[in-house]
mmCIF file of C-alpha atoms in Angstrom:
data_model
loop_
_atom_site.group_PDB
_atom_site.id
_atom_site.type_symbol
_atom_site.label_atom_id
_atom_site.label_comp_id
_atom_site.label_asym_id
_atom_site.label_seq_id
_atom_site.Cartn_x
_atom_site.Cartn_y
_atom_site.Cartn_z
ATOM 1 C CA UNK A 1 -163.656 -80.303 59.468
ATOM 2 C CA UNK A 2 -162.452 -76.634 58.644
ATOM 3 C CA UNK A 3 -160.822 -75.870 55.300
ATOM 4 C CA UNK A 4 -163.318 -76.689 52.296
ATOM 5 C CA UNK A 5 -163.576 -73.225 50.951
ATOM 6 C CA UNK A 6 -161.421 -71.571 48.428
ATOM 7 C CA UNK A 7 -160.696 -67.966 47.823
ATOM 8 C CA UNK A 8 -161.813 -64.367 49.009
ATOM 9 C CA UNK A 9 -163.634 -62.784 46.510
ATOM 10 C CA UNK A 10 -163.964 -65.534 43.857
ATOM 11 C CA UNK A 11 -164.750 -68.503 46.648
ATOM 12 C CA UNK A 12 -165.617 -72.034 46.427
ATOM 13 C CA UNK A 13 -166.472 -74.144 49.006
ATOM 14 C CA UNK A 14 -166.762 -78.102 48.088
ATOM 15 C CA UNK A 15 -168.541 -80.680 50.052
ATOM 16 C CA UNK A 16 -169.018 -84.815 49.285
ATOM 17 C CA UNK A 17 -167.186 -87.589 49.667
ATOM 18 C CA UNK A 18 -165.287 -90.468 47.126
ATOM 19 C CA UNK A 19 -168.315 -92.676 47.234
ATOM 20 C CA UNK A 20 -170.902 -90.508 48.953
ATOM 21 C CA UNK A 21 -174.523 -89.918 46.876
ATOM 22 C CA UNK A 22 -172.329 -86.945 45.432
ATOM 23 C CA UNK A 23 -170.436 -84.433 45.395
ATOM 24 C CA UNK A 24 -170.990 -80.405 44.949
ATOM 25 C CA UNK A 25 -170.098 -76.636 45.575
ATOM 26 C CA UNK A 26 -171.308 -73.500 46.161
ATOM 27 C CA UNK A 27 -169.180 -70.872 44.409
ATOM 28 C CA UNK A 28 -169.447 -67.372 45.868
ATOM 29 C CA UNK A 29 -168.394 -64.035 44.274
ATOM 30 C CA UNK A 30 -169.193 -64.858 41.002
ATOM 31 C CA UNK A 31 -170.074 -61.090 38.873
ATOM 32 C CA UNK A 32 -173.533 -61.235 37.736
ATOM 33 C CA UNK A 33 -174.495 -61.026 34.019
ATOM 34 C CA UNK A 34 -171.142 -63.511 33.259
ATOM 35 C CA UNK A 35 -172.395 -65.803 29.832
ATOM 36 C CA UNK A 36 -171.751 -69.298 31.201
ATOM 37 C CA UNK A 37 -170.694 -71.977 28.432
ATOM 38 C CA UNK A 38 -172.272 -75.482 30.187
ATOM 39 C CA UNK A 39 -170.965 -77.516 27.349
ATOM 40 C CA UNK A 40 -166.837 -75.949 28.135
ATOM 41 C CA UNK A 41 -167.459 -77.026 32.041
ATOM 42 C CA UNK A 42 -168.325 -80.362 30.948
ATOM 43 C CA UNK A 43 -165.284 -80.662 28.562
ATOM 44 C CA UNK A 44 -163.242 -79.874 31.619
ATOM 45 C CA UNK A 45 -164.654 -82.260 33.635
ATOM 46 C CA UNK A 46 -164.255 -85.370 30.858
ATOM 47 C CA UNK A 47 -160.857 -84.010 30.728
ATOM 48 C CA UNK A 48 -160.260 -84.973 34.738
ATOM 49 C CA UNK A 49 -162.964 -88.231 34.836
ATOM 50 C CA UNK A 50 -162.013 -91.653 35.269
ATOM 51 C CA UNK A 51 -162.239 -94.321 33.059
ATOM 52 C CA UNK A 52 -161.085 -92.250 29.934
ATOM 53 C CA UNK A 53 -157.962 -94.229 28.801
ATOM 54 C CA UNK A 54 -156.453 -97.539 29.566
ATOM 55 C CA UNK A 55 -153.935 -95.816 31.430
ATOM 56 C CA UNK A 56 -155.707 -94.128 34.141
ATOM 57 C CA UNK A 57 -158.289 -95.640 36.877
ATOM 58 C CA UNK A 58 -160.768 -97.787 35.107
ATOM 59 C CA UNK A 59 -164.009 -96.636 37.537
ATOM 60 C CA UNK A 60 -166.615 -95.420 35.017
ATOM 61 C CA UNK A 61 -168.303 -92.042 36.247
ATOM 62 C CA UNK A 62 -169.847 -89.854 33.801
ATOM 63 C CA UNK A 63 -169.137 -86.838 36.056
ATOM 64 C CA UNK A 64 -172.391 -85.004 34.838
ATOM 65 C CA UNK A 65 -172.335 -81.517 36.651
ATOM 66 C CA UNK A 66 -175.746 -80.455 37.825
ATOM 67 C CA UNK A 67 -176.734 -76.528 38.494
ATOM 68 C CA UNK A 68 -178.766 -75.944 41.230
ATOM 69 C CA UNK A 69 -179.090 -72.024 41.836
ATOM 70 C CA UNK A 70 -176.971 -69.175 40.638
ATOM 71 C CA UNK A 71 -177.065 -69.320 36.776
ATOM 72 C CA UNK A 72 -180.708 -68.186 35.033
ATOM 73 C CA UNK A 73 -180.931 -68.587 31.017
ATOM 74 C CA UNK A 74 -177.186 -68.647 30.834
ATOM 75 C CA UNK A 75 -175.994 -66.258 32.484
ATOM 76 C CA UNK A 76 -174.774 -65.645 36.368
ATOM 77 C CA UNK A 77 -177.347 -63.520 38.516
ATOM 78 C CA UNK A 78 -174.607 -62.531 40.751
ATOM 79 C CA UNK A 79 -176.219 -65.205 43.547
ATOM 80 C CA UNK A 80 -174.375 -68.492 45.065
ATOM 81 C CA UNK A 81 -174.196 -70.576 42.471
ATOM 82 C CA UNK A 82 -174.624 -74.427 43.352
ATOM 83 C CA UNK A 83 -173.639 -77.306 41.469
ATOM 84 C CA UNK A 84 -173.162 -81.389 42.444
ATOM 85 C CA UNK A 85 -172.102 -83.754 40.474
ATOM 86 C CA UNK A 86 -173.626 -87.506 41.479
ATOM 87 C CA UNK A 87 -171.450 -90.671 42.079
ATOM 88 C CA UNK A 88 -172.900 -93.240 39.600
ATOM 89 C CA UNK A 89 -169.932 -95.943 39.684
ATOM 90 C CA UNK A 90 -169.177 -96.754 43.704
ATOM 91 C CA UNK A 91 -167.792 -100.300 44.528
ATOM 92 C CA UNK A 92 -167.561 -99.379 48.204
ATOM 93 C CA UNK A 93 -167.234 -103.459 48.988
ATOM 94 C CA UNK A 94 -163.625 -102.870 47.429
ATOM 95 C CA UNK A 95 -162.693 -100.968 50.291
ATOM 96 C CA UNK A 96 -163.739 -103.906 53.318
ATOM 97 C CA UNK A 97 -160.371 -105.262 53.488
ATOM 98 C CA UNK A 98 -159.213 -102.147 55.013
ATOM 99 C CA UNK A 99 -162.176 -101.325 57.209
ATOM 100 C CA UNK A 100 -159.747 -101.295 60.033
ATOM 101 C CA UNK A 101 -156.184 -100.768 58.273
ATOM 102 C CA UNK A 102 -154.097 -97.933 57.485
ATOM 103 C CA UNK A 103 -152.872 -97.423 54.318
ATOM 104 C CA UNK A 104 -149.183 -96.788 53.869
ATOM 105 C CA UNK A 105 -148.798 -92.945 52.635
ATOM 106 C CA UNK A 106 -152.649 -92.251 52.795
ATOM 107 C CA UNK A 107 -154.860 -90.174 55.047
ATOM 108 C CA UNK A 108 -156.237 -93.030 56.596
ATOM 109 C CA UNK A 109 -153.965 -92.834 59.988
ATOM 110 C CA UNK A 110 -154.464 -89.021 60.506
ATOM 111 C CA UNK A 111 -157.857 -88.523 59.225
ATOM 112 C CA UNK A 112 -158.740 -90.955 62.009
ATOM 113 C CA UNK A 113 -156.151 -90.322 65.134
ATOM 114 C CA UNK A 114 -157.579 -86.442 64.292
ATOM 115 C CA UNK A 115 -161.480 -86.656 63.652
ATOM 116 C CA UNK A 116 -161.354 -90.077 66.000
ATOM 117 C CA UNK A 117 -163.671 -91.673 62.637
ATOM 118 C CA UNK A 118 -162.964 -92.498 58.863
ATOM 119 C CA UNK A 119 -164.546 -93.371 56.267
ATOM 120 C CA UNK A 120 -162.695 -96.053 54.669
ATOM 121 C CA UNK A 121 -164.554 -95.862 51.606
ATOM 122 C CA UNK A 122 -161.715 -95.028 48.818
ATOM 123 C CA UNK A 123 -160.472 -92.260 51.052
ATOM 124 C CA UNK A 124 -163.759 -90.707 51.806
ATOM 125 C CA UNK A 125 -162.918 -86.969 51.868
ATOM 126 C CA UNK A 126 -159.625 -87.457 51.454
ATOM 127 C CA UNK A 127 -160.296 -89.144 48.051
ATOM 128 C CA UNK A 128 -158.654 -87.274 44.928
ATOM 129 C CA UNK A 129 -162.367 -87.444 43.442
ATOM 130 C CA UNK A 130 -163.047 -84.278 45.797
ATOM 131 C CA UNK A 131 -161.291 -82.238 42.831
ATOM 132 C CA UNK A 132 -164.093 -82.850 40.547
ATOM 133 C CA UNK A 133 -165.371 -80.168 42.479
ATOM 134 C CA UNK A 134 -162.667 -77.550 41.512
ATOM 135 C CA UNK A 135 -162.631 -78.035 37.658
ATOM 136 C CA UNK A 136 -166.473 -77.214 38.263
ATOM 137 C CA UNK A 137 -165.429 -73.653 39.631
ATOM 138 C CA UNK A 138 -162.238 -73.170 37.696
ATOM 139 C CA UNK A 139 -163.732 -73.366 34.476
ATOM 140 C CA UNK A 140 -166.589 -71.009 35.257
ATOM 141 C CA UNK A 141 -163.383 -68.827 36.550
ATOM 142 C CA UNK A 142 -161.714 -69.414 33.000
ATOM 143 C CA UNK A 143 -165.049 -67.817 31.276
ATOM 144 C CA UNK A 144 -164.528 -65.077 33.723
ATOM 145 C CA UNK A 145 -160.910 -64.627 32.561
ATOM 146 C CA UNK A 146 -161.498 -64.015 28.664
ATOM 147 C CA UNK A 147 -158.378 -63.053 28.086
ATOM 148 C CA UNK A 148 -155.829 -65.071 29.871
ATOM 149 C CA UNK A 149 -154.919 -68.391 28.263
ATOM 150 C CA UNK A 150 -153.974 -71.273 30.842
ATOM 151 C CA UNK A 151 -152.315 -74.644 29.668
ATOM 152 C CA UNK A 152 -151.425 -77.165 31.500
ATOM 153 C CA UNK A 153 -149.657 -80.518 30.517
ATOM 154 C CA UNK A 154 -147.448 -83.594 31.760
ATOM 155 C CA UNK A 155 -143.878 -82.524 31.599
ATOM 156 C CA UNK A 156 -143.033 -85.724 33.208
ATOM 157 C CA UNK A 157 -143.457 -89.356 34.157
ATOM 158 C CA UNK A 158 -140.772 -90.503 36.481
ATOM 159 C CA UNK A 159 -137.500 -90.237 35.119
ATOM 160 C CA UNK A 160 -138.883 -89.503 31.412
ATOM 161 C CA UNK A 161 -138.824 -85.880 30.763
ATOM 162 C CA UNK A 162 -139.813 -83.251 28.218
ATOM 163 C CA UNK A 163 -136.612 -81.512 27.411
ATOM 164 C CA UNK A 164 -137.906 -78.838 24.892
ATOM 165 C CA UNK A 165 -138.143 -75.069 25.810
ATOM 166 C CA UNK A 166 -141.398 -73.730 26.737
ATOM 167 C CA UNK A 167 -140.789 -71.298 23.273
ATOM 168 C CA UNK A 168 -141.292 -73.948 21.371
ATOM 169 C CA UNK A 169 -144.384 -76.198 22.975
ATOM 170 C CA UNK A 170 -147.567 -76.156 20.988
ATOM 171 C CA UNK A 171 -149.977 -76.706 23.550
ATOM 172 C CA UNK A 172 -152.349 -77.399 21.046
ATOM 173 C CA UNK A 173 -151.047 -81.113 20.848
ATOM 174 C CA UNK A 174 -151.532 -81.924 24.658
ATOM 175 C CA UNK A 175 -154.831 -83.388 23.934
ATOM 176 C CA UNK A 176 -153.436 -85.720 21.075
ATOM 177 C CA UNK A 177 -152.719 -88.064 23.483
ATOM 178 C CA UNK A 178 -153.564 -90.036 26.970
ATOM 179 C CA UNK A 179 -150.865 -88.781 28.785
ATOM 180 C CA UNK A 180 -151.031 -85.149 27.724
ATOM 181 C CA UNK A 181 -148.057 -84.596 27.090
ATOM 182 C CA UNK A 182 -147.419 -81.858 23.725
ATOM 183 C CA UNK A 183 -144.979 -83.938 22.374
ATOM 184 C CA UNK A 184 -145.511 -86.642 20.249
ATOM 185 C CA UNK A 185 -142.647 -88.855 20.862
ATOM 186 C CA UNK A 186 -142.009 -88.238 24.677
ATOM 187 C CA UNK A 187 -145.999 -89.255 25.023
ATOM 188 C CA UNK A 188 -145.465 -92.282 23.653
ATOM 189 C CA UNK A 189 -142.087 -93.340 25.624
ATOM 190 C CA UNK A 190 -144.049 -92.024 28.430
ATOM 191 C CA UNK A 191 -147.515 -93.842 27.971
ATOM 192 C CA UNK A 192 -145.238 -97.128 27.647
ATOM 193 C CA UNK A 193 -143.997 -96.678 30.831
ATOM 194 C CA UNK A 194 -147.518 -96.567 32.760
ATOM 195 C CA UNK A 195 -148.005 -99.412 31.022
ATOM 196 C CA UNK A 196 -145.248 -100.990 32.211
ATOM 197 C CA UNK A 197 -145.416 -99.932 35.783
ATOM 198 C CA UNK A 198 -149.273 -101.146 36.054
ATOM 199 C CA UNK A 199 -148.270 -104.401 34.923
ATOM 200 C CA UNK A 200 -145.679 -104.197 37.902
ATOM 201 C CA UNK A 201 -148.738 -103.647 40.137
ATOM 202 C CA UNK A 202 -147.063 -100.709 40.973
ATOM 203 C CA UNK A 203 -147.092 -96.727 40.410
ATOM 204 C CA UNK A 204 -145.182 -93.866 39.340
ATOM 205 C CA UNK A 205 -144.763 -90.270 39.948
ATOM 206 C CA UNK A 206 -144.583 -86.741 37.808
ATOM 207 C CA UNK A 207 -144.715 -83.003 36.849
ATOM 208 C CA UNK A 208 -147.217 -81.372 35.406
ATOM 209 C CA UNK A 209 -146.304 -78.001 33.543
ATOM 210 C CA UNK A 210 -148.356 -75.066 33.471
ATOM 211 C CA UNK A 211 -147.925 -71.828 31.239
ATOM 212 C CA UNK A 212 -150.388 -68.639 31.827
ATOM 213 C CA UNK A 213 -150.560 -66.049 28.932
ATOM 214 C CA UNK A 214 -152.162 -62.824 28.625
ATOM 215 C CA UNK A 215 -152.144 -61.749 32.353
ATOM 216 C CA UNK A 216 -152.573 -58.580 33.189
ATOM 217 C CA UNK A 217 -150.211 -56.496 35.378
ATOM 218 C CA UNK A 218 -151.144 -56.120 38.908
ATOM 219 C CA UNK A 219 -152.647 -59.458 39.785
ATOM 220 C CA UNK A 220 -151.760 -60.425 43.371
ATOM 221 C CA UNK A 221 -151.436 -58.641 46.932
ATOM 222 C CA UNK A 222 -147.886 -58.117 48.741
ATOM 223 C CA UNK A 223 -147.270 -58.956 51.860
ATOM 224 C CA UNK A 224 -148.615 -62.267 52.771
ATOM 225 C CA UNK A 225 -151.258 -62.517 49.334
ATOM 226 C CA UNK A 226 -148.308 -62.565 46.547
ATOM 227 C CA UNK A 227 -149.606 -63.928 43.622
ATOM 228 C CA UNK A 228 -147.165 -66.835 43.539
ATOM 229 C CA UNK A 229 -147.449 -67.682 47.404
ATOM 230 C CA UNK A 230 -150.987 -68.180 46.688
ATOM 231 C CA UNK A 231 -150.649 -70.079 43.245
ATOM 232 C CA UNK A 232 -148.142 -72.342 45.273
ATOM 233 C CA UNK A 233 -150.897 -73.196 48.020
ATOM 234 C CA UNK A 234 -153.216 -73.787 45.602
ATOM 235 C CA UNK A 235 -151.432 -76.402 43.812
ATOM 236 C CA UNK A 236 -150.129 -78.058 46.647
ATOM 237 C CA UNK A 237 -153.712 -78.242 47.869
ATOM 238 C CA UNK A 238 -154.509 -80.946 45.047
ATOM 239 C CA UNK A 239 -153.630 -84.391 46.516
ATOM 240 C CA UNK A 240 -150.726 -86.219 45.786
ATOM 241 C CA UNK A 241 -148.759 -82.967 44.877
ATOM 242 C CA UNK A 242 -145.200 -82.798 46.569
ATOM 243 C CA UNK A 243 -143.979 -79.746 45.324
ATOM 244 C CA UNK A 244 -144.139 -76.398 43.572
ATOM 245 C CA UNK A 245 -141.814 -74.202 41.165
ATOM 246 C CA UNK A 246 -142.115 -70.762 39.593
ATOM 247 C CA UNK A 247 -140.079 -69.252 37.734
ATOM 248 C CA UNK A 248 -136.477 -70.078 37.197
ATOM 249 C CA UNK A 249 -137.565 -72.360 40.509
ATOM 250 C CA UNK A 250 -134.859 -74.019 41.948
ATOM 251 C CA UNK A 251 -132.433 -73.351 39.277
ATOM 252 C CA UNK A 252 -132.409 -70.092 40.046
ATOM 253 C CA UNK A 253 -130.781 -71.006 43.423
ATOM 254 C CA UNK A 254 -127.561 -71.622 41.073
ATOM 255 C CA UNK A 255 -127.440 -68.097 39.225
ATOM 256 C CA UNK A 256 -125.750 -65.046 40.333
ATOM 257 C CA UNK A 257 -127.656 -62.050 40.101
ATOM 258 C CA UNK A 258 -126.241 -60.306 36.667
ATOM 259 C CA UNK A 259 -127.732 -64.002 35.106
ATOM 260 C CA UNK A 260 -130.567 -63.881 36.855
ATOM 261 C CA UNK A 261 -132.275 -60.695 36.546
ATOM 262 C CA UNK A 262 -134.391 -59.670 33.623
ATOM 263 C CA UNK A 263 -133.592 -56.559 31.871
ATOM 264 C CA UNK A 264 -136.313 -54.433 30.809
ATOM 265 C CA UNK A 265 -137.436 -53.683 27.366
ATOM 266 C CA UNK A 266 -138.834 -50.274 26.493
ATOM 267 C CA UNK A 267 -142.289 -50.787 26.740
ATOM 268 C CA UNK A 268 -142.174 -53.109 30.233
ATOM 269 C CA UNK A 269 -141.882 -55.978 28.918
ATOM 270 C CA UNK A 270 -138.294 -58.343 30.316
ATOM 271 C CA UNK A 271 -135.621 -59.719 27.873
ATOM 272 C CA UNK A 272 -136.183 -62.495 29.131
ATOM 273 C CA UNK A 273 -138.689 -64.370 32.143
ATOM 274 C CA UNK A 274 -136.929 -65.751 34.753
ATOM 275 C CA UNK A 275 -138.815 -64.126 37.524
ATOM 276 C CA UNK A 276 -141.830 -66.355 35.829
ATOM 277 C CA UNK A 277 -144.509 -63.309 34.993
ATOM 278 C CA UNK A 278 -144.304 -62.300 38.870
ATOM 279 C CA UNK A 279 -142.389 -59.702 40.948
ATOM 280 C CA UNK A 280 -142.243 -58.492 44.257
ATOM 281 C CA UNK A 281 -145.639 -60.879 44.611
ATOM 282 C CA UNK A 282 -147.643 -58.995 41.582
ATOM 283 C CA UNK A 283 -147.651 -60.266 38.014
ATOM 284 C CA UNK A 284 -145.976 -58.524 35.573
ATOM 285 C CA UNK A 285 -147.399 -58.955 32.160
ATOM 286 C CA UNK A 286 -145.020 -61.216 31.025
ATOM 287 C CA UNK A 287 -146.239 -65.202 31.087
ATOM 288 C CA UNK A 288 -146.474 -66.604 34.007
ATOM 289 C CA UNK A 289 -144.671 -70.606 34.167
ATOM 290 C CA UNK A 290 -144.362 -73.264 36.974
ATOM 291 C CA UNK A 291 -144.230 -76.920 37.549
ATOM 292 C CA UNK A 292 -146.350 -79.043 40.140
ATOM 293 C CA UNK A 293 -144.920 -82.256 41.525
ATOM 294 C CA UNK A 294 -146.975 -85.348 42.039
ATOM 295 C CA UNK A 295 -146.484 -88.008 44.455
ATOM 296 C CA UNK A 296 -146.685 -91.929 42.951
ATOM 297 C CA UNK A 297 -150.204 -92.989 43.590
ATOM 298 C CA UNK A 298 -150.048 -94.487 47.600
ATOM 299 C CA UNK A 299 -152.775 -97.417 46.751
ATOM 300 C CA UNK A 300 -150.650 -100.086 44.741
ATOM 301 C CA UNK A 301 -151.789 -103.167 43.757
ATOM 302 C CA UNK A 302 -148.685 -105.579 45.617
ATOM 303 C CA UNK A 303 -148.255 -107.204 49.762
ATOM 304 C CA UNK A 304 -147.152 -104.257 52.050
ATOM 305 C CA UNK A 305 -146.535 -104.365 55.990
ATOM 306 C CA UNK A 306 -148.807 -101.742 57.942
ATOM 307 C CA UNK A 307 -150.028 -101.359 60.797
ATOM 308 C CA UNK A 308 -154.213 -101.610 61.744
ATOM 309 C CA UNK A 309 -156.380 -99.387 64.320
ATOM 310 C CA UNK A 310 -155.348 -101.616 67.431
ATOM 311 C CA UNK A 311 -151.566 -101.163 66.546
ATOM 312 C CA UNK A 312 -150.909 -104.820 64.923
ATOM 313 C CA UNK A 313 -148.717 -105.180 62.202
ATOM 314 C CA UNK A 314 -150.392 -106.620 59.482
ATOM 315 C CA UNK A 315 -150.016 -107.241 55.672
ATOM 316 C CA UNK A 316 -152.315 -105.972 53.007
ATOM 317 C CA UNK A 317 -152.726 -105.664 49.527
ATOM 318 C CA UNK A 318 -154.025 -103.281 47.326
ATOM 319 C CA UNK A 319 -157.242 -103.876 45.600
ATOM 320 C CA UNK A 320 -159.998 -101.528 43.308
ATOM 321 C CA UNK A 321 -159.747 -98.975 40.649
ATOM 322 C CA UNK A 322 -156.750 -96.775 41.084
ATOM 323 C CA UNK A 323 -154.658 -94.799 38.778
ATOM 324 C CA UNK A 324 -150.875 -96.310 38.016
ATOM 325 C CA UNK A 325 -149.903 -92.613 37.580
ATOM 326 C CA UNK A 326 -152.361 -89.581 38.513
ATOM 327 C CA UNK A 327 -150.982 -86.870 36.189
ATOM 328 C CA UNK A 328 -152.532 -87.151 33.088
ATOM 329 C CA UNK A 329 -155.963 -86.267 34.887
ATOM 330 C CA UNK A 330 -154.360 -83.553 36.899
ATOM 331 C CA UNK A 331 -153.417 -81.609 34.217
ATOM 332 C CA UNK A 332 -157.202 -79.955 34.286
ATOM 333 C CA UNK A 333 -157.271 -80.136 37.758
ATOM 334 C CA UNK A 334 -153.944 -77.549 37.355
ATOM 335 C CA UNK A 335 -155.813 -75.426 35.318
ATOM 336 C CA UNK A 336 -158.562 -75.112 37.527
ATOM 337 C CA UNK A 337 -156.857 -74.176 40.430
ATOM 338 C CA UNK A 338 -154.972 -71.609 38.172
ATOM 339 C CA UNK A 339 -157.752 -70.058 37.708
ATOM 340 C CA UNK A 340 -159.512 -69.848 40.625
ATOM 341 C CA UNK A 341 -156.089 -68.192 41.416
ATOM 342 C CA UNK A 342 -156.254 -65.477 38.652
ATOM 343 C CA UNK A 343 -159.948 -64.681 38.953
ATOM 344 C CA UNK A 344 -159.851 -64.240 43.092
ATOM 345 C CA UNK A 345 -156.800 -61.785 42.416
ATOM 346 C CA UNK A 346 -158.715 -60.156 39.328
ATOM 347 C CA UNK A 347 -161.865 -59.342 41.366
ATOM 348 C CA UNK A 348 -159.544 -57.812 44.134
ATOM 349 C CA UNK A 349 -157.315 -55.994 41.874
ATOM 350 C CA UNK A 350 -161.439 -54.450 40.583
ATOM 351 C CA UNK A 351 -161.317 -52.626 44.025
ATOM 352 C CA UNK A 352 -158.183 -50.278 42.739
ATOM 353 C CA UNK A 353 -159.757 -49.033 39.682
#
C-alpha cells in the first residue's frame, strides 16, 4: 500500500490499523531545538477521541500518545521523531457479521478487489481511527507555527446551519459544547438533531469551518504546489470528506469580476477577503477561510441490501460503536491537517530567505 506519508519538508508518515495493537508515526523534518508542549498534543487528541459525549461513538480509548525517538528533555533534536498511540478498547467480534460482506459506501469492496485481502475489522486501514495519527503531527506542527492561529468548528449538521459572518464568530465558544459549534443556540438545535437521527438508527452529514489567522505572506508554491490546491488535498484526505471550499468558494462562481475582486489597502492588506488569504497559489496575509464537507457516516445501525465476496445479494445490518454524525471530532482533525499544511509550506518558504 503506497500513500501513508504526508508532506515534503514537514512529513508524516502513519502506520496501524482500527483495531491493530496500535497505531503510530514517524514525523520527518521537524527543526531541532523546537520546545514541545506534551500536555497541548494530548488536549488535541481528547479533542478527536471517542467516547467523549453521548453524541459521538461510544468506544472508550484513552488515545494516550507515546514518544519513542525524536524529542530529548522537551525539545526536538532535529531526528525522526516516533510516536504510537495503543488501541485499548477493540471489540473486533463486532465486526464477524461482515467477515465476508461489503459494506454499502465503505472501503470494504475496493480495499479488497485492489489488495485481493481486507481486514474486516472496523475498516482496518481504512478506519477513520487512522487520523489519530495526524492530530499527533499537526499539533507538534501548531507549536512550530507560533504565530498563526487555526480554528476549526462545525458550521453545520445537515440542513441546520450557522448563518453568522465569520466577523463576528468567537471561536472561543466552540469548545462550550459537544458539537462544537461557536454558537450557543445553533449547538443546541444542532446537538438535538444527532440525537434524533441516532434514535432513527441512522446518520447525518456536515461542514466543518476553518479560519487561519496570522499567516504570513508567501506560504505556498505556484504551479502545481499552490497553497490552496494542497490545503484542498489535505482535507479531502480525511475520510468521509466530500468536498472542499476556499474562499468566496462556489459563490464566487455567481459574481462578476468588479464584485469579486479585492481592492487593496495601502499597506497590502484587501478591503475585503474574497480570494480567502490566497492568490495566484501564495497566501497573502490576509486570513485564510474554507469549509470541508463530510459525508453521513456509511455504517448505520438499520437492514440494507448488499452484495458479499461471492457476488450474492444479501441483507445486513449495522452493528458496533459508530458515530451518528462524524463532525464534531473532525473539527481537530481539520486543524491538524491545516497545519501540517502551513508548516510544510513554512519550512519551504525557509529556503528563500
Amino acid at each position: 500500500m503506497a500513500g501513508n506519508s504526508f508532506g515534503k519538508l514537514f512529513n508524516l508518515t502513519t502506520f496501524g490499523e482500527s483495531h491493530g495493537a496500535a497505531l503510530g508515526g514517524v514525523i520527518d523534518g521537524c527543526p531541532s531545538g523546537l520546545d514541545i508542549d506534551v500536555d497541548a498534543i494530548q488536549n488535541e487528541l481528547d479533542r478527536r477521541k471517542p467516547g467523549q459525549s453521548e453524541i459521538v461513538t461510544q468506544r472508550k480509548e484513552p488515545d494516550t500518545v507515546t514518544f519513542l525517538s525524536g524529542i530529548f528533555e522537551g525539545k526536538t533534536t532535529g531526528t525522526p521523531i516516533g510516536f504510537i498511540i495503543e488501541n485499548a478498547n477493540q471489540k473486533s467480534h463486532d465486526y464477524s457479521h461482515i467477515k465476508d460482506v461489503y459494506r454499502p459506501s465503505h472501503a470494504d469492496y475496493t480495499y479488497d478487489k485492489k489488495y485481493g485481502v481486507r481486514d474486516y475489522r472496523g475498516g482496518g486501514r481504512s478506519s477513520a481511527r487512522e487520523t489519530v495519527c495526524r492530530v499527533v503531527a499537526g499539533a507538534i506542527a501548531k507549536q512550530l507555527l507560533k504565530e498563526v492561529e487555526i480554528y476549526a468548528y462545525v458550521s453545520s449538521v445537515g440542513d441546520i446551519t450557522l448563518n453568522k459572518p465569520l466577523n463576528e464568530l468567537d471561536f472561543s465558544l466552540t469548545e462550550s459544547n459537544i458539537v462544537r459549534c461557536p454558537d450557543a443556540e445553533t449547538a443546541e438545535r444542532m446537538i438535538e438533531r444527532i440525537k434524533q437521527i441516532r434514535k432513527e438508527g441512522d446518520t447525518i452529514g456536515g461542514t466543518v469551518g476553518c479560519v487561519i489567522k496570522n499567516v504570513p505572506v508567501g506560504l505556498g508554491e505556484p504551479v502545481f504546489d499552490k497553497l490552496h490546491a494542497e490545503l484542498g488535498k489535505a482535507m479531502l484526505s480525511i475520510n468521509a470528506v466530500k468536498g472542499f471550499e476556499y474562499g468566496s468558494g462556489f459563490e464566487g462562481s455567481k459574481m462578476k469580476g468588479s464584485e469579486h475582486n479585492d481592492i487593496f489597502n495601502a499597506d497590502g492588506t484587501t478591503k475585503t477577503n474574497l480570494s480567502g488569504g490566497i492568490q495566484g497559489g501564495i497566501s497573502n496575509g490576509m486570513d485564510i477561510y474554507f469549509n470541508v464537507a463530510f459525508k453521513p457516516v456509511a455504517t448505520i445501525m438499520q437492514s440494507q441490501e448488499t452484495i458479499d465476496n461471492q457476488g450474492n445479494v444479501v441483507d445486513m445490518h449495522g452493528k458496533g460503536r459508530h458515530d451518528p454524525c462524524v463532525v464534531p471530532r473532525a473539527v481537530p482533525i481539520v486543524e491538524a491537517m491545516a497545519a501540517l499544511v502551513l508548516a510544510d509550506f513554512y519550512l519551504i518558504n525557509k529556503l528563500y530567505h
